[in-house]
Amino acid sequence: MNAHSPRPSATAAAPGVAPARKKKTGSRAWRAVRHNLPFLIGASILLAVALIAICAGVLYPGDPRDMVTLPLSWPLTDNEYPLGSGSLGTDLASGLAHGAQASLLVGVSAASVGLLIGILVGAIGGYFGGIADDILVRITELFQTVPTFLLVIVLVAISGPSLPIIAGAIGVATWPTVARLVRAEFRTLRSNDFVLAARSLGYSTTRIIFGEILPNALPPIVVTTSVLAANAILTEAGLSFLGMGDPNLVSWGSMIADGRSLLRTEWFVTALPGAAITLTVLSLNLVGDGLNDILNPRSESNR
Amino acid sequence: MAAGRVVKVLSKTLPQAVPTMLGIVVLNFLLLKMLPGDVADTIAMEAGSATAESMAALRERLGLNLGLFDQVLVYLNNLIHLDLGKSARLGAPVTTLILGRLPDTLMLVLTALGFALVTGVLLGWIMSAFAGKWPDRLISVVLIFVYAMPGFWLGLMAIVLFSVKLGWLPSNGSASIGANYQGWAYFIDRLRYLVMPALALSLFYAAIYARLTRSAMLEVQQQDFMRTAAAKGLHPIVMQFRHALRNALIPVTTVAGMHLGNMLGGAMVIETVFGWPGMGSLALDSVINRDFAVLLGILLLSSLLVILANVIVDILQSWLDPRIELR
Amino acid sequence: MKTVPVLEVLDLAIGFPAARAVHGVSFEIHKGEMMALVGESGCGKSLTAFAIMRLLPPGARIQNGQVIFDGTDLATISPRELRRIRGNGISLILQEPMTSLNPVLTVGVQVAEIIRQHQNLSRAAAKARVLELFDLVGITEPHKRYDQYPHNFSGGMRQRVMIAMAVACNPALLIADEPTTALDVTIQAQVMDLLDKLRRELSMAVLLITHDLGVVAQWADRVAVMYAGRIVETAPVQKFFSAPQHPYSMGLLNSSVSNGEGAWHYTNHRLSEIKGSVASAAQATGCSFAPRCRHVIAPCHGGQPKLEAVEKGWLATCCRAQNQEERIHEFA
């Protein structure tokens, strides 16, 4: 299922020439991108969301929690506030834009934390093997056994809800996926010719791991990153919905929580932020699937 | 499946499960240590007043004056006696509190898992049968959306549709209070409360299993033994059922087993949405009230449940896939 | 021959959406006869075999021709009628014994399945029949083996299971697609011996698909050589090996290593190769072998030559085949 494209092995022992996949696959990858409609759709949505998030402060200056209009006007009824208003007369459009900021920020930073830990653990275990690997695998299994969402909640409950803590907690709870993947990649790559060449040239272990092997293990890691970010956004939404999000930020999850009491009448207050989450997560998934097809041409048939 | 085979699987998987269990206990202990203040503070807070002497005595009694390693041992010893401490807020033993909520959570999670498996496998099967044609494409698009929706939001939207607009299903609780239904009526009543939360929890996973089943079924169709089966003159439905599906189920069960933990976590939010009186709402209550003994107890028990699920999956696997040799 | 053939293939054409792979193949097989269909990989021999049971891979279709079995045309009968024939009248053995059995079902169940599909037997009776069959094909300890899974069997043993399955309903025709290619040489002989014994005992016709001329020489009665989707020569085995008519047949014999009587061997004769590849046969006019043939004469480019009788039961599609004197001279 998880077929990766065959790795070019460097026959030349020239220093620093771990086979760079980009060069070889460059033009073919571009063609694959242009013909991959789901990827293009996903990338466009993601780009739009990111743009809104970045420009939120400019488009909607002022606190999205401020009362600006009459409460609970339905979408498309007020030209000034096209997406309607919340229970306290907040502008939902402004909330969604600022929420995009919070969601993407959490998604990106949680994925980074997860990647960092996962790559470190996976690379060390996969490259060195032996006892170090055994111990790291055990720890990875341990963290996979603990229910992710519960662990995040416990960590946030202990350390207090702020955006860095939330992102860190999500990262800490989700790194095992990355670690397993990186470990598998390293185990197959470590006996390749270009690693032997680098070793025979007396490169330091750190340089071999991060300079030679890691670039070649990147494609599947890139694909996983989008999944990681998507899951982080979903987890953050759940946290904020439970009232455990950063109290200083408006996030899509907290907007849903706000709308909950109005569910019987003004359900759009709940529906809109949920749709925003869905769209963003959807775009990340499409990008991930697309990247998988583009970077691993052989596996495109099993999607 | 022979009982001997089960014993064999257990003898192989249990020794692997024990270190993980120990690790989880240690992790839990460390999280406990991360808390501001210790158990003595909590108890003192509960009592309302404390002197320095009484605190010291309390710490000694609780073993808090011991070294870290000895403390782990004390903690372990308590665990073996099913003692997870007392809830600071409710005064009841944590074990009792959690076990009281466990059945409802298990009912929700297992129903959701079962539903996700049945729906997912069925949809995946249909998709594989129509691979590349419009039913496949249509279901794929729907699944991509379902896969991206937060379950709790899906639940809220279901409440809007089925409870508010249509008035078909109750939106809060796990049974009609004071109705005192008997037999069939009781079953139906519980079912009406169960449908929406289980659905909200399961659809995300159903989407995963559908995609997985689709690709596994397509892979199986290309195998030589499917041609052998056709050459025997078997009906296509028999071929799909007896020969293809069972092979395709192997990867699906592996993944489904790994999802139990995620579902327990997801159930927390879903239970809150639907006022379902399970472990999840207990956990949320304890977060709000900073009742960490309960919260950590839930984390511990959920992890142990996941280990149990892994063992069950191993047994199931050895039955589905005889190639898994029992060395 | 006066008897009605068990199977009669008439002008069978098989194509993929992009191109045609088999161009009008005709042959017949008689009761108890083992006929070998030989040729390089890609010549269409396996497609032809699968087409008989309508088990073509996705995309491939029968585009023309008839497959007459038991008075009906298998190419056009309903799926329901076809299922009555599959496994019952005609059965199939595949090349790769490691993958042709379902890994998650016991071999006993898999053999019993075919019996229960076609015969109205109870579970117990079917099991008794399976044990009998296991004994017949030389699987020792049938009782113990019945409940084992394919991965408990060696390649040769699995092929025996496949054979037990194939002969379970006493079919009139057995199609064996390279049944010994994946096996060790010693096991190959055992399996072929078994097939040979069974076809005599059950007077079953066998269509043997192979590229191994050694196997053909030793076990087959008749041989049909396929090249680029056409049968280029069909002959009784002795005649074929002593005096092949088609230049392609000669090439095949020259390039094969065999100890069979009268066959060429690298110890006494230099192995030669057939120049070029099947791919070069795609060009339109003339004999499809002409681009690779060493003996091309003018008529070769005139059009695809017909299969014509050299003598009774011996046909070839070569413009020069009729000129025996010249042929023998060239070949020697």
PDB file of C-alpha atoms in Angstrom, chain A residues 68-292:
ATOM      1  CA  VAL A  68     -21.042  45.721  16.268  1.00  0.00           C
ATOM      2  CA  THR A  69     -24.622  45.180  15.210  1.00  0.00           C
ATOM      3  CA  LEU A  70     -27.965  43.763  16.274  1.00  0.00           C
ATOM      4  CA  PRO A  71     -27.628  40.229  17.613  1.00  0.00           C
ATOM      5  CA  LEU A  72     -28.712  37.175  15.632  1.00  0.00           C
ATOM      6  CA  SER A  73     -29.338  38.545  12.192  1.00  0.00           C
ATOM      7  CA  TRP A  74     -29.445  35.729   9.654  1.00  0.00           C
ATOM      8  CA  PRO A  75     -26.839  35.488   6.922  1.00  0.00           C
ATOM      9  CA  LEU A  76     -27.572  37.348   3.696  1.00  0.00           C
ATOM     10  CA  THR A  77     -30.056  39.668   5.398  1.00  0.00           C
ATOM     11  CA  ASP A  78     -27.694  42.508   6.267  1.00  0.00           C
ATOM     12  CA  ASN A  79     -25.442  43.850   3.534  1.00  0.00           C
ATOM     13  CA  GLU A  80     -22.921  45.141   5.983  1.00  0.00           C
ATOM     14  CA  TYR A  81     -22.652  41.807   7.799  1.00  0.00           C
ATOM     15  CA  PRO A  82     -23.294  39.247   5.071  1.00  0.00           C
ATOM     16  CA  LEU A  83     -22.685  36.190   7.255  1.00  0.00           C
ATOM     17  CA  GLY A  84     -24.982  37.357  10.037  1.00  0.00           C
ATOM     18  CA  SER A  85     -24.258  38.094  13.647  1.00  0.00           C
ATOM     19  CA  GLY A  86     -23.835  36.108  16.830  1.00  0.00           C
ATOM     20  CA  SER A  87     -25.784  36.222  20.057  1.00  0.00           C
ATOM     21  CA  LEU A  88     -23.949  39.291  21.322  1.00  0.00           C
ATOM     22  CA  GLY A  89     -24.112  41.135  18.046  1.00  0.00           C
ATOM     23  CA  THR A  90     -20.668  40.022  16.913  1.00  0.00           C
ATOM     24  CA  ASP A  91     -19.862  39.938  13.229  1.00  0.00           C
ATOM     25  CA  LEU A  92     -19.663  36.250  12.273  1.00  0.00           C
ATOM     26  CA  ALA A  93     -17.571  37.007   9.191  1.00  0.00           C
ATOM     27  CA  SER A  94     -14.985  38.714  11.355  1.00  0.00           C
ATOM     28  CA  GLY A  95     -15.060  35.790  13.786  1.00  0.00           C
ATOM     29  CA  LEU A  96     -14.537  33.298  10.987  1.00  0.00           C
ATOM     30  CA  ALA A  97     -11.596  35.262   9.603  1.00  0.00           C
ATOM     31  CA  HIS A  98      -9.909  35.551  12.969  1.00  0.00           C
ATOM     32  CA  GLY A  99     -10.793  31.937  13.701  1.00  0.00           C
ATOM     33  CA  ALA A 100      -8.949  30.962  10.539  1.00  0.00           C
ATOM     34  CA  GLN A 101      -5.898  32.585  12.043  1.00  0.00           C
ATOM     35  CA  ALA A 102      -6.172  30.596  15.272  1.00  0.00           C
ATOM     36  CA  SER A 103      -6.930  27.308  13.497  1.00  0.00           C
ATOM     37  CA  LEU A 104      -4.122  27.572  10.971  1.00  0.00           C
ATOM     38  CA  LEU A 105      -1.701  28.736  13.618  1.00  0.00           C
ATOM     39  CA  VAL A 106      -2.507  25.759  15.812  1.00  0.00           C
ATOM     40  CA  GLY A 107      -2.447  23.435  12.823  1.00  0.00           C
ATOM     41  CA  VAL A 108       0.947  24.606  11.650  1.00  0.00           C
ATOM     42  CA  SER A 109       2.614  24.793  15.041  1.00  0.00           C
ATOM     43  CA  ALA A 110       1.181  21.514  16.339  1.00  0.00           C
ATOM     44  CA  ALA A 111       2.289  19.787  13.147  1.00  0.00           C
ATOM     45  CA  SER A 112       5.752  21.322  13.573  1.00  0.00           C
ATOM     46  CA  VAL A 113       6.055  20.057  17.146  1.00  0.00           C
ATOM     47  CA  GLY A 114       4.854  16.614  16.093  1.00  0.00           C
ATOM     48  CA  LEU A 115       7.244  16.605  13.143  1.00  0.00           C
ATOM     49  CA  LEU A 116      10.186  17.709  15.240  1.00  0.00           C
ATOM     50  CA  ILE A 117       9.741  15.037  17.905  1.00  0.00           C
ATOM     51  CA  GLY A 118       8.709  12.392  15.391  1.00  0.00           C
ATOM     52  CA  ILE A 119      11.649  13.009  13.065  1.00  0.00           C
ATOM     53  CA  LEU A 120      14.145  13.035  15.931  1.00  0.00           C
ATOM     54  CA  VAL A 121      12.837   9.827  17.480  1.00  0.00           C
ATOM     55  CA  GLY A 122      12.305   8.068  14.159  1.00  0.00           C
ATOM     56  CA  ALA A 123      15.655   9.111  12.710  1.00  0.00           C
ATOM     57  CA  ILE A 124      17.656   8.080  15.738  1.00  0.00           C
ATOM     58  CA  GLY A 125      15.855   4.769  16.143  1.00  0.00           C
ATOM     59  CA  GLY A 126      15.866   3.958  12.447  1.00  0.00           C
ATOM     60  CA  TYR A 127      19.460   4.961  11.827  1.00  0.00           C
ATOM     61  CA  PHE A 128      21.120   3.424  14.861  1.00  0.00           C
ATOM     62  CA  GLY A 129      18.893   0.425  15.482  1.00  0.00           C
ATOM     63  CA  GLY A 130      19.809  -1.766  18.422  1.00  0.00           C
ATOM     64  CA  ILE A 131      18.861  -0.972  21.985  1.00  0.00           C
ATOM     65  CA  ALA A 132      18.230   2.721  21.323  1.00  0.00           C
ATOM     66  CA  ASP A 133      15.734   1.708  18.669  1.00  0.00           C
ATOM     67  CA  ASP A 134      14.059  -0.848  20.939  1.00  0.00           C
ATOM     68  CA  ILE A 135      13.556   1.717  23.670  1.00  0.00           C
ATOM     69  CA  LEU A 136      12.293   4.378  21.274  1.00  0.00           C
ATOM     70  CA  VAL A 137       9.884   1.942  19.653  1.00  0.00           C
ATOM     71  CA  ARG A 138       8.515   1.072  23.083  1.00  0.00           C
ATOM     72  CA  ILE A 139       8.017   4.724  23.917  1.00  0.00           C
ATOM     73  CA  THR A 140       6.365   5.314  20.557  1.00  0.00           C
ATOM     74  CA  GLU A 141       3.997   2.424  21.188  1.00  0.00           C
ATOM     75  CA  LEU A 142       3.255   3.798  24.610  1.00  0.00           C
ATOM     76  CA  PHE A 143       2.214   7.156  23.227  1.00  0.00           C
ATOM     77  CA  GLN A 144       0.150   5.451  20.561  1.00  0.00           C
ATOM     78  CA  THR A 145      -1.726   3.518  23.191  1.00  0.00           C
ATOM     79  CA  VAL A 146      -2.795   6.548  25.193  1.00  0.00           C
ATOM     80  CA  PRO A 147      -5.929   8.055  23.611  1.00  0.00           C
ATOM     81  CA  THR A 148      -4.665  11.182  21.858  1.00  0.00           C
ATOM     82  CA  PHE A 149      -7.507  13.536  22.641  1.00  0.00           C
ATOM     83  CA  LEU A 150      -7.584  12.583  26.315  1.00  0.00           C
ATOM     84  CA  LEU A 151      -3.847  13.115  26.624  1.00  0.00           C
ATOM     85  CA  VAL A 152      -4.175  16.545  25.023  1.00  0.00           C
ATOM     86  CA  ILE A 153      -6.939  17.432  27.457  1.00  0.00           C
ATOM     87  CA  VAL A 154      -4.921  16.274  30.458  1.00  0.00           C
ATOM     88  CA  LEU A 155      -1.857  18.209  29.304  1.00  0.00           C
ATOM     89  CA  VAL A 156      -3.845  21.357  28.633  1.00  0.00           C
ATOM     90  CA  ALA A 157      -5.750  21.005  31.908  1.00  0.00           C
ATOM     91  CA  ILE A 158      -2.465  20.715  33.797  1.00  0.00           C
ATOM     92  CA  SER A 159      -0.572  23.452  31.995  1.00  0.00           C
ATOM     93  CA  GLY A 160      -3.344  25.895  31.296  1.00  0.00           C
ATOM     94  CA  PRO A 161      -5.007  26.804  28.002  1.00  0.00           C
ATOM     95  CA  SER A 162      -2.874  29.015  25.824  1.00  0.00           C
ATOM     96  CA  LEU A 163      -2.104  28.671  22.141  1.00  0.00           C
ATOM     97  CA  PRO A 164       1.520  27.480  22.554  1.00  0.00           C
ATOM     98  CA  ILE A 165       0.486  24.948  25.209  1.00  0.00           C
ATOM     99  CA  ILE A 166      -2.358  23.651  23.056  1.00  0.00           C
ATOM    100  CA  ALA A 167      -0.159  23.333  19.988  1.00  0.00           C
ATOM    101  CA  GLY A 168       2.568  21.683  22.056  1.00  0.00           C
ATOM    102  CA  ALA A 169       0.150  19.240  23.656  1.00  0.00           C
ATOM    103  CA  ILE A 170      -1.294  18.235  20.296  1.00  0.00           C
ATOM    104  CA  GLY A 171       2.227  17.803  18.953  1.00  0.00           C
ATOM    105  CA  VAL A 172       3.256  15.688  21.936  1.00  0.00           C
ATOM    106  CA  ALA A 173       0.205  13.491  21.505  1.00  0.00           C
ATOM    107  CA  THR A 174       0.566  12.971  17.750  1.00  0.00           C
ATOM    108  CA  TRP A 175       4.269  12.527  17.055  1.00  0.00           C
ATOM    109  CA  PRO A 176       4.198   8.678  17.019  1.00  0.00           C
ATOM    110  CA  THR A 177       2.733   8.623  13.496  1.00  0.00           C
ATOM    111  CA  VAL A 178       5.691  10.603  12.201  1.00  0.00           C
ATOM    112  CA  ALA A 179       8.198   8.619  14.237  1.00  0.00           C
ATOM    113  CA  ARG A 180       7.028   5.300  12.828  1.00  0.00           C
ATOM    114  CA  LEU A 181       7.109   6.610   9.292  1.00  0.00           C
ATOM    115  CA  VAL A 182      10.545   8.201   9.609  1.00  0.00           C
ATOM    116  CA  ARG A 183      11.928   5.123  11.300  1.00  0.00           C
ATOM    117  CA  ALA A 184      10.738   2.890   8.467  1.00  0.00           C
ATOM    118  CA  GLU A 185      12.217   5.269   5.885  1.00  0.00           C
ATOM    119  CA  PHE A 186      15.543   5.427   7.677  1.00  0.00           C
ATOM    120  CA  ARG A 187      15.750   1.685   8.021  1.00  0.00           C
ATOM    121  CA  THR A 188      15.428   1.229   4.286  1.00  0.00           C
ATOM    122  CA  LEU A 189      17.649   4.170   3.401  1.00  0.00           C
ATOM    123  CA  ARG A 190      20.506   3.624   5.822  1.00  0.00           C
ATOM    124  CA  SER A 191      22.014   0.771   3.829  1.00  0.00           C
ATOM    125  CA  ASN A 192      21.832   2.648   0.513  1.00  0.00           C
ATOM    126  CA  ASP A 193      24.961   3.343  -1.473  1.00  0.00           C
ATOM    127  CA  PHE A 194      24.933   7.068  -0.918  1.00  0.00           C
ATOM    128  CA  VAL A 195      24.899   6.569   2.859  1.00  0.00           C
ATOM    129  CA  LEU A 196      27.821   4.170   2.629  1.00  0.00           C
ATOM    130  CA  ALA A 197      29.624   6.695   0.454  1.00  0.00           C
ATOM    131  CA  ALA A 198      28.988   9.474   2.940  1.00  0.00           C
ATOM    132  CA  ARG A 199      30.135   7.273   5.779  1.00  0.00           C
ATOM    133  CA  SER A 200      33.308   6.278   3.996  1.00  0.00           C
ATOM    134  CA  LEU A 201      34.049   9.962   3.474  1.00  0.00           C
ATOM    135  CA  GLY A 202      34.002  10.374   7.219  1.00  0.00           C
ATOM    136  CA  TYR A 203      30.910  12.552   7.459  1.00  0.00           C
ATOM    137  CA  SER A 204      29.592  13.071  10.947  1.00  0.00           C
ATOM    138  CA  THR A 205      26.586  11.037  11.956  1.00  0.00           C
ATOM    139  CA  THR A 206      24.503  14.168  12.370  1.00  0.00           C
ATOM    140  CA  ARG A 207      25.367  15.259   8.854  1.00  0.00           C
ATOM    141  CA  ILE A 208      24.519  11.842   7.436  1.00  0.00           C
ATOM    142  CA  ILE A 209      21.188  11.746   9.220  1.00  0.00           C
ATOM    143  CA  PHE A 210      20.030  15.276   8.490  1.00  0.00           C
ATOM    144  CA  GLY A 211      22.012  16.154   5.395  1.00  0.00           C
ATOM    145  CA  GLU A 212      21.981  12.886   3.478  1.00  0.00           C
ATOM    146  CA  ILE A 213      19.149  10.601   4.563  1.00  0.00           C
ATOM    147  CA  LEU A 214      16.467  13.027   5.705  1.00  0.00           C
ATOM    148  CA  PRO A 215      16.126  14.857   2.351  1.00  0.00           C
ATOM    149  CA  ASN A 216      15.439  11.504   0.725  1.00  0.00           C
ATOM    150  CA  ALA A 217      12.871  10.539   3.326  1.00  0.00           C
ATOM    151  CA  LEU A 218      11.027  13.824   2.895  1.00  0.00           C
ATOM    152  CA  PRO A 219       8.238  13.019   0.405  1.00  0.00           C
ATOM    153  CA  PRO A 220       6.240  10.713   2.704  1.00  0.00           C
ATOM    154  CA  ILE A 221       6.927  13.070   5.609  1.00  0.00           C
ATOM    155  CA  VAL A 222       5.515  15.981   3.621  1.00  0.00           C
ATOM    156  CA  VAL A 223       2.372  13.985   2.907  1.00  0.00           C
ATOM    157  CA  THR A 224       1.980  13.119   6.589  1.00  0.00           C
ATOM    158  CA  THR A 225       2.420  16.735   7.597  1.00  0.00           C
ATOM    159  CA  SER A 226      -0.799  17.777   5.901  1.00  0.00           C
ATOM    160  CA  VAL A 227      -2.667  14.978   7.672  1.00  0.00           C
ATOM    161  CA  LEU A 228      -1.049  16.026  10.949  1.00  0.00           C
ATOM    162  CA  ALA A 229      -2.110  19.640  10.463  1.00  0.00           C
ATOM    163  CA  ALA A 230      -5.660  18.580   9.555  1.00  0.00           C
ATOM    164  CA  ASN A 231      -5.932  16.451  12.687  1.00  0.00           C
ATOM    165  CA  ALA A 232      -4.482  19.255  14.795  1.00  0.00           C
ATOM    166  CA  ILE A 233      -7.149  21.636  13.527  1.00  0.00           C
ATOM    167  CA  LEU A 234      -9.865  19.111  14.352  1.00  0.00           C
ATOM    168  CA  THR A 235      -8.399  18.506  17.808  1.00  0.00           C
ATOM    169  CA  GLU A 236      -8.128  22.212  18.539  1.00  0.00           C
ATOM    170  CA  ALA A 237     -11.724  22.678  17.451  1.00  0.00           C
ATOM    171  CA  GLY A 238     -12.809  19.967  19.884  1.00  0.00           C
ATOM    172  CA  LEU A 239     -10.795  21.558  22.682  1.00  0.00           C
ATOM    173  CA  SER A 240     -12.198  25.039  22.136  1.00  0.00           C
ATOM    174  CA  PHE A 241     -15.658  23.582  21.836  1.00  0.00           C
ATOM    175  CA  LEU A 242     -15.209  22.078  25.315  1.00  0.00           C
ATOM    176  CA  GLY A 243     -14.108  25.488  26.536  1.00  0.00           C
ATOM    177  CA  MET A 244     -10.464  24.516  26.808  1.00  0.00           C
ATOM    178  CA  GLY A 245      -9.155  26.718  24.033  1.00  0.00           C
ATOM    179  CA  ASP A 246      -7.096  29.849  24.403  1.00  0.00           C
ATOM    180  CA  PRO A 247      -9.541  32.272  26.075  1.00  0.00           C
ATOM    181  CA  ASN A 248      -7.898  35.251  24.378  1.00  0.00           C
ATOM    182  CA  LEU A 249      -8.556  34.003  20.884  1.00  0.00           C
ATOM    183  CA  VAL A 250     -11.670  33.529  18.824  1.00  0.00           C
ATOM    184  CA  SER A 251     -11.469  30.112  17.228  1.00  0.00           C
ATOM    185  CA  TRP A 252     -13.926  28.162  15.123  1.00  0.00           C
ATOM    186  CA  GLY A 253     -14.401  25.675  17.938  1.00  0.00           C
ATOM    187  CA  SER A 254     -15.292  28.349  20.454  1.00  0.00           C
ATOM    188  CA  MET A 255     -17.711  29.914  17.944  1.00  0.00           C
ATOM    189  CA  ILE A 256     -19.476  26.563  17.687  1.00  0.00           C
ATOM    190  CA  ALA A 257     -19.651  26.413  21.470  1.00  0.00           C
ATOM    191  CA  ASP A 258     -21.157  29.921  21.496  1.00  0.00           C
ATOM    192  CA  GLY A 259     -23.782  28.890  18.998  1.00  0.00           C
ATOM    193  CA  ARG A 260     -24.762  25.750  20.839  1.00  0.00           C
ATOM    194  CA  SER A 261     -27.365  27.351  23.043  1.00  0.00           C
ATOM    195  CA  LEU A 262     -28.980  28.894  19.968  1.00  0.00           C
ATOM    196  CA  LEU A 263     -29.189  25.593  18.134  1.00  0.00           C
ATOM    197  CA  ARG A 264     -32.984  25.407  18.262  1.00  0.00           C
ATOM    198  CA  THR A 265     -33.413  28.702  16.437  1.00  0.00           C
ATOM    199  CA  GLU A 266     -30.292  30.398  15.064  1.00  0.00           C
ATOM    200  CA  TRP A 267     -28.433  27.270  14.055  1.00  0.00           C
ATOM    201  CA  PHE A 268     -26.396  29.141  11.447  1.00  0.00           C
ATOM    202  CA  VAL A 269     -24.201  30.455  14.274  1.00  0.00           C
ATOM    203  CA  THR A 270     -23.071  26.856  14.800  1.00  0.00           C
ATOM    204  CA  ALA A 271     -23.193  25.775  11.185  1.00  0.00           C
ATOM    205  CA  LEU A 272     -20.878  28.414   9.738  1.00  0.00           C
ATOM    206  CA  PRO A 273     -17.726  27.820  11.810  1.00  0.00           C
ATOM    207  CA  GLY A 274     -18.192  24.050  11.412  1.00  0.00           C
ATOM    208  CA  ALA A 275     -18.356  24.486   7.668  1.00  0.00           C
ATOM    209  CA  ALA A 276     -15.168  26.545   7.839  1.00  0.00           C
ATOM    210  CA  ILE A 277     -13.406  23.739   9.740  1.00  0.00           C
ATOM    211  CA  THR A 278     -14.683  21.164   7.275  1.00  0.00           C
ATOM    212  CA  LEU A 279     -13.515  23.179   4.300  1.00  0.00           C
ATOM    213  CA  THR A 280     -10.052  23.757   5.747  1.00  0.00           C
ATOM    214  CA  VAL A 281      -9.539  20.158   6.845  1.00  0.00           C
ATOM    215  CA  LEU A 282     -10.885  19.022   3.475  1.00  0.00           C
ATOM    216  CA  SER A 283      -8.372  21.194   1.651  1.00  0.00           C
ATOM    217  CA  LEU A 284      -5.506  19.811   3.741  1.00  0.00           C
ATOM    218  CA  ASN A 285      -6.622  16.244   3.063  1.00  0.00           C
ATOM    219  CA  LEU A 286      -6.899  16.896  -0.657  1.00  0.00           C
ATOM    220  CA  VAL A 287      -3.448  18.442  -0.674  1.00  0.00           C
ATOM    221  CA  GLY A 288      -2.099  15.447   1.251  1.00  0.00           C
ATOM    222  CA  ASP A 289      -3.685  12.927  -1.108  1.00  0.00           C
ATOM    223  CA  GLY A 290      -2.512  14.934  -4.083  1.00  0.00           C
ATOM    224  CA  LEU A 291       1.048  15.156  -2.798  1.00  0.00           C
ATOM    225  CA  ASN A 292       1.000  11.431  -2.210  1.00  0.00           C
TER     226      ASN A 292
END
